[in-house]
PDB file of C-alpha atoms in Angstrom:
ATOM      1  CA  UNK A   1      18.484 -12.289  13.529  1.00  0.00           C
ATOM      2  CA  UNK A   2      18.143 -10.087  10.250  1.00  0.00           C
ATOM      3  CA  UNK A   3      17.994  -6.493  10.680  1.00  0.00           C
ATOM      4  CA  UNK A   4      15.345  -5.230   8.124  1.00  0.00           C
ATOM      5  CA  UNK A   5      15.373  -1.712   6.821  1.00  0.00           C
ATOM      6  CA  UNK A   6      11.816  -0.767   5.459  1.00  0.00           C
ATOM      7  CA  UNK A   7      10.080   2.417   4.165  1.00  0.00           C
ATOM      8  CA  UNK A   8       8.803   4.028   0.789  1.00  0.00           C
ATOM      9  CA  UNK A   9      11.441   4.586  -1.805  1.00  0.00           C
ATOM     10  CA  UNK A  10      13.873   7.714  -1.026  1.00  0.00           C
ATOM     11  CA  UNK A  11      13.929   7.108   2.692  1.00  0.00           C
ATOM     12  CA  UNK A  12      17.108   6.139   2.820  1.00  0.00           C
ATOM     13  CA  UNK A  13      17.029   2.348   3.187  1.00  0.00           C
ATOM     14  CA  UNK A  14      20.143   1.164   1.353  1.00  0.00           C
ATOM     15  CA  UNK A  15      22.096   4.861   2.274  1.00  0.00           C
ATOM     16  CA  UNK A  16      21.738   3.574   6.505  1.00  0.00           C
ATOM     17  CA  UNK A  17      22.080  -0.326   5.459  1.00  0.00           C
ATOM     18  CA  UNK A  18      25.475   0.181   3.998  1.00  0.00           C
ATOM     19  CA  UNK A  19      26.554   2.877   6.916  1.00  0.00           C
ATOM     20  CA  UNK A  20      25.152  -0.509   9.011  1.00  0.00           C
ATOM     21  CA  UNK A  21      27.078  -2.920   7.319  1.00  0.00           C
ATOM     22  CA  UNK A  22      29.145  -3.438   3.809  1.00  0.00           C
ATOM     23  CA  UNK A  23      28.141  -6.161   3.527  1.00  0.00           C
ATOM     24  CA  UNK A  24      24.536  -5.809   3.992  1.00  0.00           C
ATOM     25  CA  UNK A  25      21.775  -7.171   1.362  1.00  0.00           C
ATOM     26  CA  UNK A  26      20.383  -4.895  -0.653  1.00  0.00           C
ATOM     27  CA  UNK A  27      16.887  -6.989  -1.955  1.00  0.00           C
ATOM     28  CA  UNK A  28      16.639  -5.162  -4.984  1.00  0.00           C
ATOM     29  CA  UNK A  29      20.152  -6.198  -6.701  1.00  0.00           C
ATOM     30  CA  UNK A  30      19.475  -9.816  -5.400  1.00  0.00           C
ATOM     31  CA  UNK A  31      16.491 -10.114  -6.763  1.00  0.00           C
ATOM     32  CA  UNK A  32      17.702  -8.886 -10.525  1.00  0.00           C
ATOM     33  CA  UNK A  33      20.633 -11.041 -10.238  1.00  0.00           C
ATOM     34  CA  UNK A  34      18.661 -13.963  -9.894  1.00  0.00           C
ATOM     35  CA  UNK A  35      15.608 -12.650 -12.225  1.00  0.00           C
ATOM     36  CA  UNK A  36      18.311 -11.874 -14.335  1.00  0.00           C
ATOM     37  CA  UNK A  37      17.013  -8.843 -15.392  1.00  0.00           C
ATOM     38  CA  UNK A  38      15.179  -5.316 -14.030  1.00  0.00           C
ATOM     39  CA  UNK A  39      12.528  -5.892 -11.826  1.00  0.00           C
ATOM     40  CA  UNK A  40      10.691  -3.384 -14.100  1.00  0.00           C
ATOM     41  CA  UNK A  41      11.147  -5.636 -17.091  1.00  0.00           C
ATOM     42  CA  UNK A  42      10.575  -8.557 -15.350  1.00  0.00           C
ATOM     43  CA  UNK A  43       6.796  -6.770 -13.921  1.00  0.00           C
ATOM     44  CA  UNK A  44       6.488  -6.270 -17.787  1.00  0.00           C
ATOM     45  CA  UNK A  45       6.881  -9.752 -19.007  1.00  0.00           C
ATOM     46  CA  UNK A  46       6.084 -11.845 -16.378  1.00  0.00           C
ATOM     47  CA  UNK A  47       3.852  -9.504 -14.140  1.00  0.00           C
ATOM     48  CA  UNK A  48       3.720  -8.642 -10.482  1.00  0.00           C
ATOM     49  CA  UNK A  49       2.255 -11.858  -8.916  1.00  0.00           C
ATOM     50  CA  UNK A  50       5.273 -14.143 -10.148  1.00  0.00           C
ATOM     51  CA  UNK A  51       7.461 -10.532  -9.031  1.00  0.00           C
ATOM     52  CA  UNK A  52       6.049 -11.318  -5.384  1.00  0.00           C
ATOM     53  CA  UNK A  53       6.054 -14.958  -5.726  1.00  0.00           C
ATOM     54  CA  UNK A  54      10.402 -15.334  -5.827  1.00  0.00           C
ATOM     55  CA  UNK A  55      10.304 -11.767  -3.796  1.00  0.00           C
ATOM     56  CA  UNK A  56       8.570 -13.733  -0.789  1.00  0.00           C
ATOM     57  CA  UNK A  57      11.069 -17.179  -1.271  1.00  0.00           C
ATOM     58  CA  UNK A  58      13.941 -14.830  -1.557  1.00  0.00           C
ATOM     59  CA  UNK A  59      13.012 -12.752   2.245  1.00  0.00           C
ATOM     60  CA  UNK A  60      11.758 -15.841   3.751  1.00  0.00           C
ATOM     61  CA  UNK A  61      15.658 -16.926   2.837  1.00  0.00           C
ATOM     62  CA  UNK A  62      17.003 -13.457   4.434  1.00  0.00           C
ATOM     63  CA  UNK A  63      15.080 -13.305   7.295  1.00  0.00           C
ATOM     64  CA  UNK A  64      16.715 -17.395   8.784  1.00  0.00           C
ATOM     65  CA  UNK A  65      20.393 -14.891   8.365  1.00  0.00           C
ATOM     66  CA  UNK A  66      22.008 -11.927  10.634  1.00  0.00           C
ATOM     67  CA  UNK A  67      22.110 -10.082   7.294  1.00  0.00           C
ATOM     68  CA  UNK A  68      21.291  -6.257   7.683  1.00  0.00           C
ATOM     69  CA  UNK A  69      18.979  -6.435   5.130  1.00  0.00           C
ATOM     70  CA  UNK A  70      17.526  -3.610   2.860  1.00  0.00           C
ATOM     71  CA  UNK A  71      14.181  -4.060   1.439  1.00  0.00           C
ATOM     72  CA  UNK A  72      12.580  -2.892  -1.839  1.00  0.00           C
ATOM     73  CA  UNK A  73      10.167  -0.436  -1.000  1.00  0.00           C
ATOM     74  CA  UNK A  74       6.877  -2.667  -2.204  1.00  0.00           C
ATOM     75  CA  UNK A  75       7.669  -5.861   0.158  1.00  0.00           C
ATOM     76  CA  UNK A  76       4.968  -4.588   2.340  1.00  0.00           C
ATOM     77  CA  UNK A  77       2.193  -5.225  -0.246  1.00  0.00           C
ATOM     78  CA  UNK A  78       2.168  -8.873   0.203  1.00  0.00           C
ATOM     79  CA  UNK A  79       0.336 -10.274   2.755  1.00  0.00           C
ATOM     80  CA  UNK A  80       2.253 -13.068   3.303  1.00  0.00           C
ATOM     81  CA  UNK A  81       5.778 -10.828   3.106  1.00  0.00           C
ATOM     82  CA  UNK A  82       4.161  -9.124   5.792  1.00  0.00           C
ATOM     83  CA  UNK A  83       3.556 -11.849   7.745  1.00  0.00           C
ATOM     84  CA  UNK A  84       6.897 -13.305   7.273  1.00  0.00           C
ATOM     85  CA  UNK A  85       7.818  -9.834   8.813  1.00  0.00           C
ATOM     86  CA  UNK A  86       6.198 -10.042  11.910  1.00  0.00           C
ATOM     87  CA  UNK A  87       8.308 -12.825  12.651  1.00  0.00           C
ATOM     88  CA  UNK A  88      11.474 -11.163  12.458  1.00  0.00           C
ATOM     89  CA  UNK A  89      12.112  -9.160  15.866  1.00  0.00           C
ATOM     90  CA  UNK A  90      14.044  -6.522  13.934  1.00  0.00           C
ATOM     91  CA  UNK A  91      12.418  -4.395  11.379  1.00  0.00           C
ATOM     92  CA  UNK A  92      13.068  -0.153  11.395  1.00  0.00           C
ATOM     93  CA  UNK A  93      10.216   1.713   9.249  1.00  0.00           C
ATOM     94  CA  UNK A  94      12.469   5.007   8.211  1.00  0.00           C
ATOM     95  CA  UNK A  95       9.119   7.156   7.520  1.00  0.00           C
ATOM     96  CA  UNK A  96       9.150  10.149   6.065  1.00  0.00           C
ATOM     97  CA  UNK A  97       6.254  12.405   5.164  1.00  0.00           C
ATOM     98  CA  UNK A  98       5.760  12.388   1.665  1.00  0.00           C
ATOM     99  CA  UNK A  99       6.845  15.917   0.520  1.00  0.00           C
ATOM    100  CA  UNK A 100      10.422  15.214   2.017  1.00  0.00           C
ATOM    101  CA  UNK A 101      10.194  11.977  -0.410  1.00  0.00           C
ATOM    102  CA  UNK A 102       8.831  13.208  -3.452  1.00  0.00           C
ATOM    103  CA  UNK A 103      11.809  15.615  -3.318  1.00  0.00           C
ATOM    104  CA  UNK A 104      14.210  13.050  -2.694  1.00  0.00           C
ATOM    105  CA  UNK A 105      13.504  10.882  -5.338  1.00  0.00           C
ATOM    106  CA  UNK A 106      12.905  13.901  -7.785  1.00  0.00           C
ATOM    107  CA  UNK A 107      16.724  14.965  -7.197  1.00  0.00           C
ATOM    108  CA  UNK A 108      17.500  11.593  -7.476  1.00  0.00           C
ATOM    109  CA  UNK A 109      19.169  11.592 -10.894  1.00  0.00           C
ATOM    110  CA  UNK A 110      21.522   8.570 -10.544  1.00  0.00           C
ATOM    111  CA  UNK A 111      18.838   6.178  -9.856  1.00  0.00           C
ATOM    112  CA  UNK A 112      15.355   6.929 -11.453  1.00  0.00           C
ATOM    113  CA  UNK A 113      12.447   4.370 -10.272  1.00  0.00           C
ATOM    114  CA  UNK A 114      10.157   2.992 -12.635  1.00  0.00           C
ATOM    115  CA  UNK A 115       6.940   3.603 -10.139  1.00  0.00           C
ATOM    116  CA  UNK A 116       8.406   7.440 -10.113  1.00  0.00           C
ATOM    117  CA  UNK A 117       8.562   7.906 -13.724  1.00  0.00           C
ATOM    118  CA  UNK A 118       4.942   5.767 -14.607  1.00  0.00           C
ATOM    119  CA  UNK A 119       3.395   7.822 -11.886  1.00  0.00           C
ATOM    120  CA  UNK A 120       1.847  11.612 -11.754  1.00  0.00           C
ATOM    121  CA  UNK A 121       2.856  13.135  -7.896  1.00  0.00           C
ATOM    122  CA  UNK A 122      -1.042  12.191  -7.011  1.00  0.00           C
ATOM    123  CA  UNK A 123      -0.645   8.641  -7.855  1.00  0.00           C
ATOM    124  CA  UNK A 124       2.392   8.428  -5.939  1.00  0.00           C
ATOM    125  CA  UNK A 125       0.971  10.045  -2.919  1.00  0.00           C
ATOM    126  CA  UNK A 126      -1.922   7.452  -3.277  1.00  0.00           C
ATOM    127  CA  UNK A 127       0.548   4.844  -3.037  1.00  0.00           C
ATOM    128  CA  UNK A 128       2.928   6.540  -0.217  1.00  0.00           C
ATOM    129  CA  UNK A 129      -0.672   6.306   1.700  1.00  0.00           C
ATOM    130  CA  UNK A 130      -1.827   3.108   0.935  1.00  0.00           C
ATOM    131  CA  UNK A 131       1.890   1.723   2.356  1.00  0.00           C
ATOM    132  CA  UNK A 132       2.002   3.296   5.444  1.00  0.00           C
ATOM    133  CA  UNK A 133       0.023   1.495   7.767  1.00  0.00           C
ATOM    134  CA  UNK A 134       1.574  -2.004   6.216  1.00  0.00           C
ATOM    135  CA  UNK A 135       4.996  -0.521   6.991  1.00  0.00           C
ATOM    136  CA  UNK A 136       3.614   0.368  10.839  1.00  0.00           C
ATOM    137  CA  UNK A 137       1.662  -2.738  11.041  1.00  0.00           C
ATOM    138  CA  UNK A 138       5.212  -4.947  10.714  1.00  0.00           C
ATOM    139  CA  UNK A 139       7.570  -2.595  12.422  1.00  0.00           C
ATOM    140  CA  UNK A 140       9.323  -2.895  15.376  1.00  0.00           C
ATOM    141  CA  UNK A 141      10.597   0.938  15.890  1.00  0.00           C
ATOM    142  CA  UNK A 142       9.834   3.610  13.568  1.00  0.00           C
ATOM    143  CA  UNK A 143      12.122   6.345  13.307  1.00  0.00           C
ATOM    144  CA  UNK A 144      11.163   9.554  11.642  1.00  0.00           C
ATOM    145  CA  UNK A 145      14.256  10.159   9.043  1.00  0.00           C
ATOM    146  CA  UNK A 146      12.672  13.311   7.328  1.00  0.00           C
ATOM    147  CA  UNK A 147      14.628  15.973   9.358  1.00  0.00           C
ATOM    148  CA  UNK A 148      17.673  13.193  10.006  1.00  0.00           C
ATOM    149  CA  UNK A 149      20.838  13.123   8.345  1.00  0.00           C
ATOM    150  CA  UNK A 150      22.039   9.646   7.608  1.00  0.00           C
ATOM    151  CA  UNK A 151      24.766   9.864  10.898  1.00  0.00           C
ATOM    152  CA  UNK A 152      21.986  10.839  13.233  1.00  0.00           C
ATOM    153  CA  UNK A 153      19.930   7.592  11.671  1.00  0.00           C
ATOM    154  CA  UNK A 154      22.810   5.229  13.028  1.00  0.00           C
ATOM    155  CA  UNK A 155      23.122   7.112  15.817  1.00  0.00           C
ATOM    156  CA  UNK A 156      19.425   6.060  16.580  1.00  0.00           C
ATOM    157  CA  UNK A 157      20.168   2.274  15.738  1.00  0.00           C
ATOM    158  CA  UNK A 158      23.626   2.157  17.566  1.00  0.00           C
TER     159      UNK A 158
END
């Protein structure tokens, strides 16, 4: 059974996945390998529909494994992905308030996310608010990570 980490950008999915299992799967990195280009470039060239189709196929395959999976923040946009996730018994939503996430994203100069660069703070907040119910809908466990260190989050999960 896969252990799936969900949450908005900046919630710590990749950091926590790496600490849970050094052999974790970073779904965005896997998708970029398969696409042969960045997700942002694929969106520009082929569109979101084509991306979400590939994302669904990769998710379906990964859910059949026993891997720790760090998903992209937009995984819950697709109703098909949410249906797939609901069949998985171990989905962990790393939840934080928008201000905390915004500060983390702003401070992360090594990983400038396209969604962050293309949207105003208000636009990003609207995307965040839209996704909250979807994360909750598919989560089997919710951890508020706003004030927790990565080590404290791992403690909650083990």
